[in-house]
Coordinates of C-alpha atoms and ligand atoms in Angstrom, one line a residue:
M1 CA 6.4 7.4 18.5
F2 CA 9.0 4.8 17.6
Q3 CA 12.7 5.2 18.6
K4 CA 14.1 3.0 15.9
I5 CA 12.7 1.3 12.8
L6 CA 14.2 -1.6 11.0
I7 CA 13.6 -1.6 7.3
A8 CA 13.1 -5.2 6.0
N9 CA 13.8 -4.4 2.4
R10 CA 16.3 -3.2 -0.2
G11 CA 16.7 -0.9 -3.1
E12 CA 14.7 2.3 -3.7
I13 CA 11.9 1.4 -1.3
A14 CA 14.3 0.9 1.6
L15 CA 15.6 4.4 0.9
R16 CA 12.1 5.8 0.6
V17 CA 11.2 4.5 4.1
L18 CA 14.5 5.5 5.5
R19 CA 13.9 9.1 4.4
A20 CA 10.5 9.2 6.0
A21 CA 11.9 7.8 9.3
K22 CA 14.7 10.4 9.3
E23 CA 12.2 13.2 8.8
L24 CA 10.3 12.0 11.8
G25 CA 13.5 11.9 13.9
I26 CA 13.5 8.1 14.1
Q27 CA 16.7 6.0 14.0
T28 CA 17.0 3.5 11.1
V29 CA 18.4 0.0 10.8
A30 CA 19.1 -1.4 7.3
V31 CA 19.3 -5.1 6.8
H32 CA 21.1 -6.5 3.7
S33 CA 22.3 -9.7 2.1
T34 CA 26.0 -10.2 1.3
A35 CA 25.3 -9.1 -2.3
D36 CA 24.0 -5.7 -1.0
A37 CA 26.8 -4.6 1.3
E38 CA 27.5 -1.6 -1.0
A39 CA 23.9 -0.6 -1.4
M40 CA 22.7 3.0 -0.8
H41 CA 20.2 2.0 1.9
V42 CA 23.0 0.4 3.9
R43 CA 25.2 3.5 3.5
L44 CA 22.5 5.9 4.6
A45 CA 21.0 4.0 7.5
D46 CA 22.2 4.7 11.1
E47 CA 23.0 1.0 11.6
S48 CA 23.1 -2.0 9.3
V49 CA 23.0 -5.8 9.8
C50 CA 24.0 -8.4 7.3
I51 CA 21.2 -11.1 7.4
G52 CA 22.5 -13.7 5.0
P53 CA 23.6 -14.8 1.5
P54 CA 22.3 -13.3 -1.7
A55 CA 19.3 -15.6 -2.3
S56 CA 16.1 -13.8 -1.0
R57 CA 14.9 -16.8 0.9
D58 CA 18.1 -16.8 2.9
S59 CA 18.1 -13.0 3.6
Y60 CA 15.2 -10.7 2.9
L61 CA 12.7 -13.5 3.4
N62 CA 14.5 -15.0 6.4
I63 CA 12.2 -14.1 9.3
H64 CA 14.4 -15.6 11.9
Q65 CA 17.4 -13.4 10.9
I66 CA 15.3 -10.3 10.6
V67 CA 13.8 -10.7 14.1
A68 CA 17.3 -11.4 15.5
A69 CA 18.5 -8.1 13.8
C70 CA 15.7 -6.3 15.5
E71 CA 16.6 -7.7 18.9
V72 CA 20.3 -7.0 18.5
T73 CA 19.8 -3.4 17.4
G74 CA 16.8 -2.7 19.7
A75 CA 14.5 -1.6 16.9
D76 CA 10.9 -1.3 18.1
A77 CA 9.2 -1.5 14.7
I78 CA 9.7 -3.0 11.2
H79 CA 8.6 -1.4 7.9
P80 CA 8.4 -4.2 5.3
G81 CA 8.3 -2.0 2.2
Y82 CA 6.6 -3.9 -0.7
G83 CA 7.2 -7.4 -1.9
F84 CA 9.3 -9.7 0.3
L85 CA 7.5 -10.0 3.7
S86 CA 5.1 -7.1 3.3
E87 CA 2.0 -9.3 2.8
N88 CA 3.1 -12.2 5.0
A89 CA 0.5 -12.6 7.8
K90 CA 2.8 -15.1 9.7
F91 CA 5.6 -12.5 9.8
A92 CA 3.2 -9.9 11.3
E93 CA 2.2 -12.5 13.9
I94 CA 5.7 -13.5 14.8
L95 CA 6.6 -9.8 15.2
A96 CA 3.7 -9.3 17.6
A97 CA 4.8 -12.2 19.6
H98 CA 8.2 -10.5 20.0
N99 CA 6.7 -7.1 20.9
I100 CA 7.9 -5.6 17.6
T101 CA 5.4 -3.4 15.8
F102 CA 4.7 -4.4 12.2
I103 CA 4.1 -1.2 10.2
G104 CA 1.1 -2.4 8.3
P105 CA -2.3 -3.8 8.8
S106 CA -3.2 -6.6 11.2
A107 CA -2.2 -10.2 10.4
E108 CA -6.0 -11.0 10.1
H109 CA -6.5 -8.4 7.4
I110 CA -3.4 -9.4 5.5
R111 CA -4.7 -13.0 5.5
L112 CA -8.2 -12.1 4.6
M113 CA -7.1 -10.1 1.5
G114 CA -4.4 -12.6 0.6
D115 CA -7.1 -15.2 -0.2
K116 CA -8.7 -13.8 -3.3
I117 CA -12.0 -15.7 -2.9
E118 CA -12.3 -14.4 0.7
A119 CA -11.3 -10.9 -0.4
K120 CA -13.9 -10.8 -3.1
R121 CA -16.6 -12.1 -0.7
T122 CA -15.6 -9.4 1.9
A123 CA -15.5 -6.7 -0.8
K124 CA -19.0 -7.6 -1.9
R125 CA -20.3 -7.7 1.7
L126 CA -18.8 -4.2 2.3
G127 CA -20.6 -2.8 -0.7
I128 CA -17.7 -2.7 -3.2
P129 CA -18.7 -3.6 -6.8
V130 CA -17.1 -6.9 -7.9
V131 CA -16.7 -8.8 -11.2
P132 CA -19.7 -11.1 -11.9
G133 CA -18.6 -14.7 -11.3
S134 CA -18.8 -17.7 -9.0
E135 CA -19.5 -17.4 -5.4
G136 CA -16.4 -19.0 -4.0
A137 CA -14.3 -21.8 -5.4
V138 CA -15.5 -24.0 -8.3
R139 CA -14.6 -27.6 -7.8
E140 CA -16.6 -29.4 -10.5
D141 CA -16.7 -28.8 -14.3
R142 CA -20.5 -29.1 -14.3
A143 CA -20.9 -26.3 -11.8
A144 CA -18.3 -24.3 -13.8
K145 CA -20.2 -24.7 -17.0
K146 CA -23.4 -23.5 -15.4
I147 CA -21.8 -20.4 -14.0
A148 CA -20.0 -19.6 -17.2
A149 CA -23.2 -19.9 -19.2
E150 CA -24.9 -17.6 -16.7
I151 CA -22.3 -14.8 -16.9
G152 CA -21.5 -15.4 -20.5
Y153 CA -18.2 -16.1 -22.3
P154 CA -15.4 -15.3 -22.4
V155 CA -14.7 -16.2 -18.7
L156 CA -11.5 -16.0 -16.7
I157 CA -10.4 -18.7 -14.3
K158 CA -8.4 -17.4 -11.4
A159 CA -6.4 -19.0 -8.5
S160 CA -7.6 -18.1 -5.1
A161 CA -4.1 -18.0 -3.8
G162 CA -3.0 -16.1 -7.0
G163 CA -0.4 -13.4 -7.5
G164 CA 1.7 -12.1 -10.4
G165 CA -0.9 -13.2 -12.9
R166 CA -0.1 -16.9 -12.4
G167 CA -2.9 -19.5 -12.5
M168 CA -5.1 -17.4 -14.7
K169 CA -6.7 -18.8 -17.8
V170 CA -9.3 -17.5 -20.3
A171 CA -12.0 -19.7 -21.7
R172 CA -13.6 -18.3 -24.8
S173 CA -16.3 -20.9 -25.1
E174 CA -17.7 -24.0 -23.4
A175 CA -15.4 -26.1 -25.5
D176 CA -12.3 -24.5 -23.8
L177 CA -13.6 -24.6 -20.3
S178 CA -12.6 -28.0 -19.0
E179 CA -9.0 -27.6 -20.2
A180 CA -8.7 -24.1 -18.9
L181 CA -9.9 -25.2 -15.5
S182 CA -7.5 -28.1 -15.3
T183 CA -4.6 -26.0 -16.5
A184 CA -5.4 -23.2 -14.0
R185 CA -5.8 -25.7 -11.2
S186 CA -2.5 -27.4 -11.8
E187 CA -0.6 -24.1 -12.3
A188 CA -2.1 -22.8 -9.0
G189 CA -1.3 -26.0 -7.2
A190 CA 2.3 -25.9 -8.4
A191 CA 2.9 -22.2 -7.8
F192 CA 0.9 -21.7 -4.5
G193 CA 0.3 -25.1 -3.0
D194 CA -3.4 -24.4 -3.3
D195 CA -5.4 -25.4 -6.3
A196 CA -8.7 -23.6 -5.5
V197 CA -9.9 -21.6 -8.5
Y198 CA -12.9 -19.4 -9.2
I199 CA -14.6 -18.0 -12.3
E200 CA -15.1 -14.4 -13.4
K201 CA -16.4 -12.7 -16.4
Y202 CA -13.5 -11.8 -18.6
L203 CA -13.6 -8.0 -19.3
Q204 CA -12.4 -7.3 -22.8
K205 CA -11.0 -3.7 -22.7
P206 CA -10.8 -2.6 -19.2
R207 CA -8.5 -0.1 -17.5
H208 CA -6.7 -0.9 -14.3
I209 CA -7.7 1.8 -11.7
E210 CA -6.8 1.5 -8.1
V211 CA -7.9 3.5 -5.1
Q212 CA -5.4 4.5 -2.3
V213 CA -6.7 4.3 1.2
M214 CA -5.4 4.8 4.7
G215 CA -7.2 3.5 7.8
D216 CA -6.5 4.4 11.4
G217 CA -7.4 0.9 12.7
A218 CA -10.1 2.4 14.9
G219 CA -12.9 2.8 12.4
K220 CA -11.7 5.9 10.5
A221 CA -10.4 5.9 6.9
I222 CA -9.7 8.2 4.1
H223 CA -9.1 7.8 0.3
L224 CA -6.5 9.6 -1.6
G225 CA -7.9 9.3 -5.0
E226 CA -7.0 6.8 -7.7
R227 CA -4.1 5.8 -9.9
D228 CA -4.4 4.5 -13.4
C229 CA -2.0 1.6 -14.0
S230 CA -3.4 0.3 -17.3
L231 CA 0.0 0.4 -19.1
Q232 CA 1.2 -3.0 -18.2
R233 CA 3.4 -5.8 -19.6
R234 CA 2.7 -9.3 -18.5
H235 CA 0.5 -7.9 -15.7
Q236 CA 3.5 -5.8 -14.5
K237 CA 2.8 -2.1 -14.2
V238 CA 5.1 0.1 -16.4
W239 CA 3.6 3.6 -16.2
E240 CA 1.2 4.9 -13.6
E241 CA -0.7 8.1 -13.3
A242 CA -2.9 10.1 -11.0
H243 CA -5.6 11.0 -11.6
S244 CA -6.8 8.5 -14.2
P245 CA -7.4 10.3 -17.6
A246 CA -10.6 8.2 -17.8
L247 CA -12.4 9.4 -14.6
N248 CA -14.3 12.5 -13.8
A249 CA -14.6 14.1 -10.4
E250 CA -18.0 12.6 -9.7
E251 CA -16.8 9.0 -10.4
R252 CA -13.7 9.6 -8.3
T253 CA -15.6 10.7 -5.3
R254 CA -18.1 7.9 -5.7
I255 CA -15.6 5.1 -5.9
G256 CA -13.3 6.7 -3.3
T257 CA -16.2 7.1 -0.8
I258 CA -17.4 3.5 -1.3
V259 CA -13.9 2.2 -0.7
S260 CA -13.0 4.4 2.3
N261 CA -16.3 3.5 4.0
A262 CA -15.6 -0.2 3.4
I263 CA -12.1 0.1 4.8
A264 CA -13.5 2.1 7.8
D265 CA -16.1 -0.7 8.5
L266 CA -13.3 -3.3 8.3
G267 CA -11.3 -1.4 11.0
Y268 CA -8.4 -1.5 8.7
S269 CA -5.1 0.0 9.8
G270 CA -2.5 1.6 7.6
A271 CA -2.0 1.9 3.8
G272 CA -3.9 -0.2 1.4
T273 CA -4.8 -0.2 -2.3
V274 CA -8.1 -1.5 -3.7
E275 CA -7.7 -2.5 -7.3
F276 CA -10.4 -2.4 -9.9
L277 CA -10.9 -3.0 -13.5
Y278 CA -12.9 -0.2 -15.1
E279 CA -15.0 -0.7 -18.2
N280 CA -17.9 1.3 -19.7
G281 CA -18.2 3.5 -16.6
E282 CA -18.4 0.5 -14.1
F283 CA -15.8 -0.5 -11.5
Y284 CA -15.1 -4.2 -10.8
F285 CA -13.0 -5.1 -7.7
I286 CA -10.1 -7.5 -8.4
E287 CA -8.0 -7.4 -5.3
M288 CA -6.7 -5.5 -2.3
N289 CA -3.0 -5.0 -1.6
T290 CA -2.4 -4.6 2.1
R291 CA 0.9 -2.6 1.8
L292 CA 2.5 0.4 0.3
Q293 CA 2.7 0.2 -3.5
V294 CA 5.5 0.9 -5.9
E295 CA 3.5 3.6 -7.6
H296 CA 2.5 5.4 -4.3
P297 CA 4.5 8.6 -5.2
V298 CA 2.0 9.7 -7.9
T299 CA -0.6 9.9 -5.1
E300 CA 1.9 11.8 -2.9
A301 CA 2.5 14.3 -5.7
I302 CA -1.1 15.2 -6.2
T303 CA -2.1 15.3 -2.5
G304 CA 1.1 16.4 -0.8
I305 CA 0.6 13.7 1.8
D306 CA 3.6 11.5 2.7
L307 CA 2.2 8.0 2.8
V308 CA 5.1 6.6 4.7
H309 CA 4.8 9.2 7.4
E310 CA 1.1 8.3 7.7
Q311 CA 1.9 4.6 7.9
I312 CA 4.4 5.2 10.7
R313 CA 2.0 7.5 12.5
V314 CA -0.9 5.0 12.4
A315 CA 1.3 2.1 13.5
S316 CA 2.6 4.0 16.4
G317 CA -0.9 4.9 17.6
G318 CA -0.9 8.5 16.5
G319 CA -3.8 8.2 14.0
L320 CA -4.1 9.9 10.6
S321 CA -2.8 13.4 10.1
A322 CA -5.6 14.3 7.7
T323 CA -9.4 13.9 7.4
Q324 CA -11.1 13.4 4.1
D325 CA -11.9 17.1 4.0
D326 CA -8.2 17.9 4.3
V327 CA -7.3 15.8 1.2
R328 CA -7.1 18.1 -1.8
F329 CA -5.9 17.1 -5.2
F330 CA -3.6 19.3 -7.2
G331 CA -2.5 18.7 -10.8
H332 CA -1.4 15.5 -12.5
A333 CA 1.5 13.1 -11.8
I334 CA 3.1 10.3 -13.9
E335 CA 5.5 7.6 -12.8
C336 CA 7.8 5.6 -15.1
R337 CA 9.4 2.5 -13.7
I338 CA 12.9 2.3 -15.1
N339 CA 14.2 -1.2 -15.1
A340 CA 17.7 -2.6 -15.8
E341 CA 16.3 -4.5 -18.8
D342 CA 16.6 -4.5 -22.6
P343 CA 13.8 -2.0 -23.7
R344 CA 12.5 -4.4 -26.3
T345 CA 13.1 -8.0 -25.1
F346 CA 12.9 -7.1 -21.4
V347 CA 15.8 -9.4 -20.6
P348 CA 17.4 -8.3 -17.4
S349 CA 20.7 -6.5 -17.7
P350 CA 22.6 -6.6 -14.4
G351 CA 26.1 -5.2 -14.2
T352 CA 27.9 -2.0 -13.4
I353 CA 26.3 1.4 -14.0
T354 CA 29.2 3.4 -15.4
H355 CA 27.3 6.7 -15.3
F356 CA 24.1 7.6 -13.6
H357 CA 22.6 11.1 -13.9
T358 CA 19.1 11.9 -12.7
P359 CA 17.0 14.8 -13.9
G360 CA 15.9 17.6 -11.6
G361 CA 13.9 20.8 -11.7
L362 CA 10.4 21.7 -10.6
G363 CA 8.0 18.8 -10.3
V364 CA 10.6 16.1 -10.8
R365 CA 11.3 13.4 -8.3
V366 CA 13.6 10.3 -8.7
D367 CA 13.4 7.5 -6.2
S368 CA 16.3 5.2 -6.8
G369 CA 18.9 3.3 -4.8
V370 CA 21.6 3.2 -7.5
Y371 CA 24.6 5.5 -8.2
T372 CA 27.5 5.8 -10.7
G373 CA 29.8 2.8 -10.1
Y374 CA 27.0 0.7 -8.5
R375 CA 26.9 -2.9 -9.6
I376 CA 23.4 -4.3 -10.0
P377 CA 23.3 -7.8 -8.5
P378 CA 21.5 -10.4 -10.6
Y379 CA 19.5 -11.8 -7.7
Y380 CA 16.6 -9.4 -7.3
D381 CA 14.0 -7.5 -9.3
S382 CA 15.3 -5.2 -12.0
L383 CA 13.8 -1.8 -10.9
I384 CA 16.6 0.7 -10.8
G385 CA 14.6 3.9 -10.3
K386 CA 11.2 5.6 -10.6
L387 CA 10.9 8.9 -12.3
I388 CA 7.9 10.8 -11.0
V389 CA 6.8 14.0 -12.7
H390 CA 4.2 16.4 -11.5
G391 CA 2.5 19.3 -13.4
R392 CA -0.5 21.6 -13.0
N393 CA -2.4 19.5 -15.5
R394 CA -1.7 16.4 -17.7
V395 CA -0.4 18.4 -20.6
E396 CA 2.2 20.2 -18.5
C397 CA 3.1 16.9 -16.8
M398 CA 3.7 15.2 -20.2
M399 CA 5.9 18.1 -21.3
R400 CA 7.9 17.9 -18.2
L401 CA 8.2 14.1 -18.4
R402 CA 9.6 14.4 -21.9
R403 CA 12.2 16.9 -20.8
A404 CA 13.1 14.9 -17.7
L405 CA 13.5 11.7 -19.7
D406 CA 15.9 13.5 -22.0
E407 CA 18.1 14.5 -19.1
F408 CA 18.2 11.0 -17.5
V409 CA 21.4 9.1 -18.2
V410 CA 22.0 5.4 -17.3
D411 CA 25.2 4.0 -18.9
G412 CA 26.9 0.7 -18.7
I413 CA 23.8 -1.4 -18.7
K414 CA 20.6 -1.6 -20.7
S415 CA 17.6 0.2 -19.3
T416 CA 14.0 0.7 -20.3
L417 CA 14.5 4.5 -20.6
P418 CA 14.1 4.4 -24.4
L419 CA 10.7 2.8 -24.1
F420 CA 9.4 5.7 -22.1
Q421 CA 10.9 8.1 -24.6
E422 CA 8.8 6.4 -27.2
L423 CA 5.7 6.3 -25.1
V424 CA 5.8 10.0 -24.1
G425 CA 5.6 10.8 -27.8
N426 CA 2.8 8.4 -28.7
V427 CA -0.6 9.9 -29.6
D428 CA -2.7 7.4 -27.7
V429 CA -0.6 7.9 -24.6
A430 CA -0.8 11.7 -25.0
N431 CA -4.6 11.4 -25.2
G432 CA -4.7 9.0 -22.2
D433 CA -6.5 6.6 -24.6
Y434 CA -5.4 3.1 -23.5
D435 CA -6.6 0.0 -21.8
I436 CA -4.7 -2.9 -20.1
H437 CA -3.9 -4.5 -23.4
W438 CA -2.6 -1.4 -25.1
L439 CA 1.1 -1.7 -24.2
E440 CA 1.3 -5.4 -25.2
N441 CA -0.3 -4.7 -28.5
Y442 CA 2.0 -1.7 -29.1
L443 CA 5.1 -3.8 -28.3
A444 CA 3.9 -6.6 -30.6
D445 CA 3.2 -4.0 -33.4
H446 CA 6.6 -2.3 -33.1
A447 CA 8.7 -5.4 -32.6
A448 CA 9.8 -5.3 -36.2
D449 CA 11.0 -1.7 -36.1
H450 CA 13.7 -2.7 -33.7
K451 CA 15.1 -5.8 -35.4
Ligands
ADP1 P1 -2.6 -11.1 -9.6 O1 -2.7 -11.0 -8.2 O2 -2.2 -12.5 -10.1 O3 -1.8 -10.0 -10.2 P2 -5.2 -9.8 -10.3 O4 -6.5 -10.3 -9.9 O5 -4.6 -8.5 -9.7 O6 -4.1 -11.0 -10.2 O7 -5.2 -9.6 -11.9 C1 -4.0 -9.2 -12.6 C2 -4.4 -8.7 -14.0 O8 -5.1 -9.7 -14.7 C3 -5.3 -7.5 -13.9 O9 -4.5 -6.3 -13.8 C4 -5.9 -7.6 -15.3 O10 -4.9 -7.1 -16.3 C5 -6.1 -9.0 -15.5 N1 -7.5 -9.5 -15.0 C6 -7.8 -9.9 -13.8 N2 -9.1 -10.2 -13.7 C7 -9.7 -9.9 -14.9 C8 -11.0 -10.0 -15.5 N3 -12.0 -10.4 -14.8 N4 -11.1 -9.7 -16.8 C9 -10.1 -9.3 -17.6 N5 -8.8 -9.2 -17.1 C10 -8.6 -9.5 -15.8

C-alpha cells in the first residue's frame, strides 16, 4: 500500500480523495494555487504545497511543479481527481518515469480512449454496441455524403479529439452537410489542434446512460450498474441518478456484462465509465472516460462500494475488493450538482459565501469544499457542492431530496439550488420521463416565468 498520496486537484474532489486516503491510513499531500491557500482541501491535508499562480495552466495543469511537489514531500502516488490532468496520457508517462504511481489506467488506455475514433473502433471490436456511422475519419465531402445517405439524416459530425461538446454539428439534410463538415473541422482544429471528424447517426430523443466499471489491470473487471445523466444543459450534466428510471434488471445486466467483459479483455486498470446513448431499447456507445466521474457517489450509494478505495487498492497492486457476485444494488440515489451560478442565466457568481448550511439525516450526503466565509475564486469551475440522496426506492429518494433541498442554505452568492427545487416538483422528473433535451426545453419554456 502507498505511504503518501499527492492529490493533484482542488475543490470537492480533492476532499473526496483525501477522505478515502485517510480511511486507508495513507498520508495526504494537497497542492494548491495562490488563489486556493484558504481552501478546505489544503486545511485538511497532512501537508500542502503551493504550486503556482491562480491560472490552471500555471498550477493545477503544471506537470513540472506537481512532480516537484511529489519529490519534495516524498509522495509515492498521485490521484488526479477528474478534469485537469486526469486524462492526460503524457502526465501518466512522466510519473512512471519518476517512479510515482498514477492512480488511474495506463497511459496507453488513456490515449486510446482519448481519441474518439480509436475508442469507437475499439469498443466495436470488443463487442460494445456503437452508433451507426463512418468507419474512422471522413476527409472528403463525397465520402461523407455517401455515408450520410446510408445511415439516413439527420447525422452528427463529431471531432475525433472532441470534448465538452465542441466540434459537433448536426446536418439535417444533404444540403446542410458540406457546411456542417467544414464548421466542425474548423472548430475542432481551433479547439484541439486536430481537425479529424467522423459521422454518426443523430439520435433524436435518447437518454444518456453510462456504466461504471472497475478493472484490476490483470484481466478481471466488474460493473457497478449504470447512471442516468440525461438531465443536461449544454452537454453538462446537472442531475444524475442510479439506477436509470428507464432500464429494467435484464437490460442492466446485459449492458453491464458486455461492458465488464470488454474492459476485462482490454486489461484495463482502475475506474472507468462507458457512456451510451439509449433509445428505443438500444444502447449506442459514445465514449469512455478513463477516470473517476463527478457523479460517482450515486453508484457508491446504491452499491456501498467506495470507488476511490478501489482505485487506490488497484493502483497499489492489491486488486479489487469485490467480485461481480459481491456487487448488490440497494435502493435509488440522485445527485444534484450545485453550482455558484444564477439559476436561470447560469452566469457564474463568484464571491464570498456568507452562510453555508448543509442538510443531514438518513440517506443524505454532501460533498463540498466550501464553508461559511469562503470566497469562491473566479478562476475555476463553478461547482460548490454535490447533494447526494439515497432512499429504498425512487419515490422515497425524491421525498428525501425535496426535504434536503429545503434545508440547504447558500447565502451571499447565487446558486443553482432553486433550479433543483423546481425540478424535484416537476411531473416529468417525478416520473423519470425525460431525454437529453428535456432540461434545455424546460428552461426555454420557463424563461419567461422568471423575467
Ligand atoms: P463530448 O466528449 O464532446 O462531451 P460526447 O460524445 O460525450 O462528446 O457527446 C456529448 C453529448 O452530445 C452527448 O451526451 C449527447 O447529448 C450528444 N450526442 C453525442 N452523440 C450523439 C448522437 N449520435 N446523437 C445525438 N446526440 C449525440
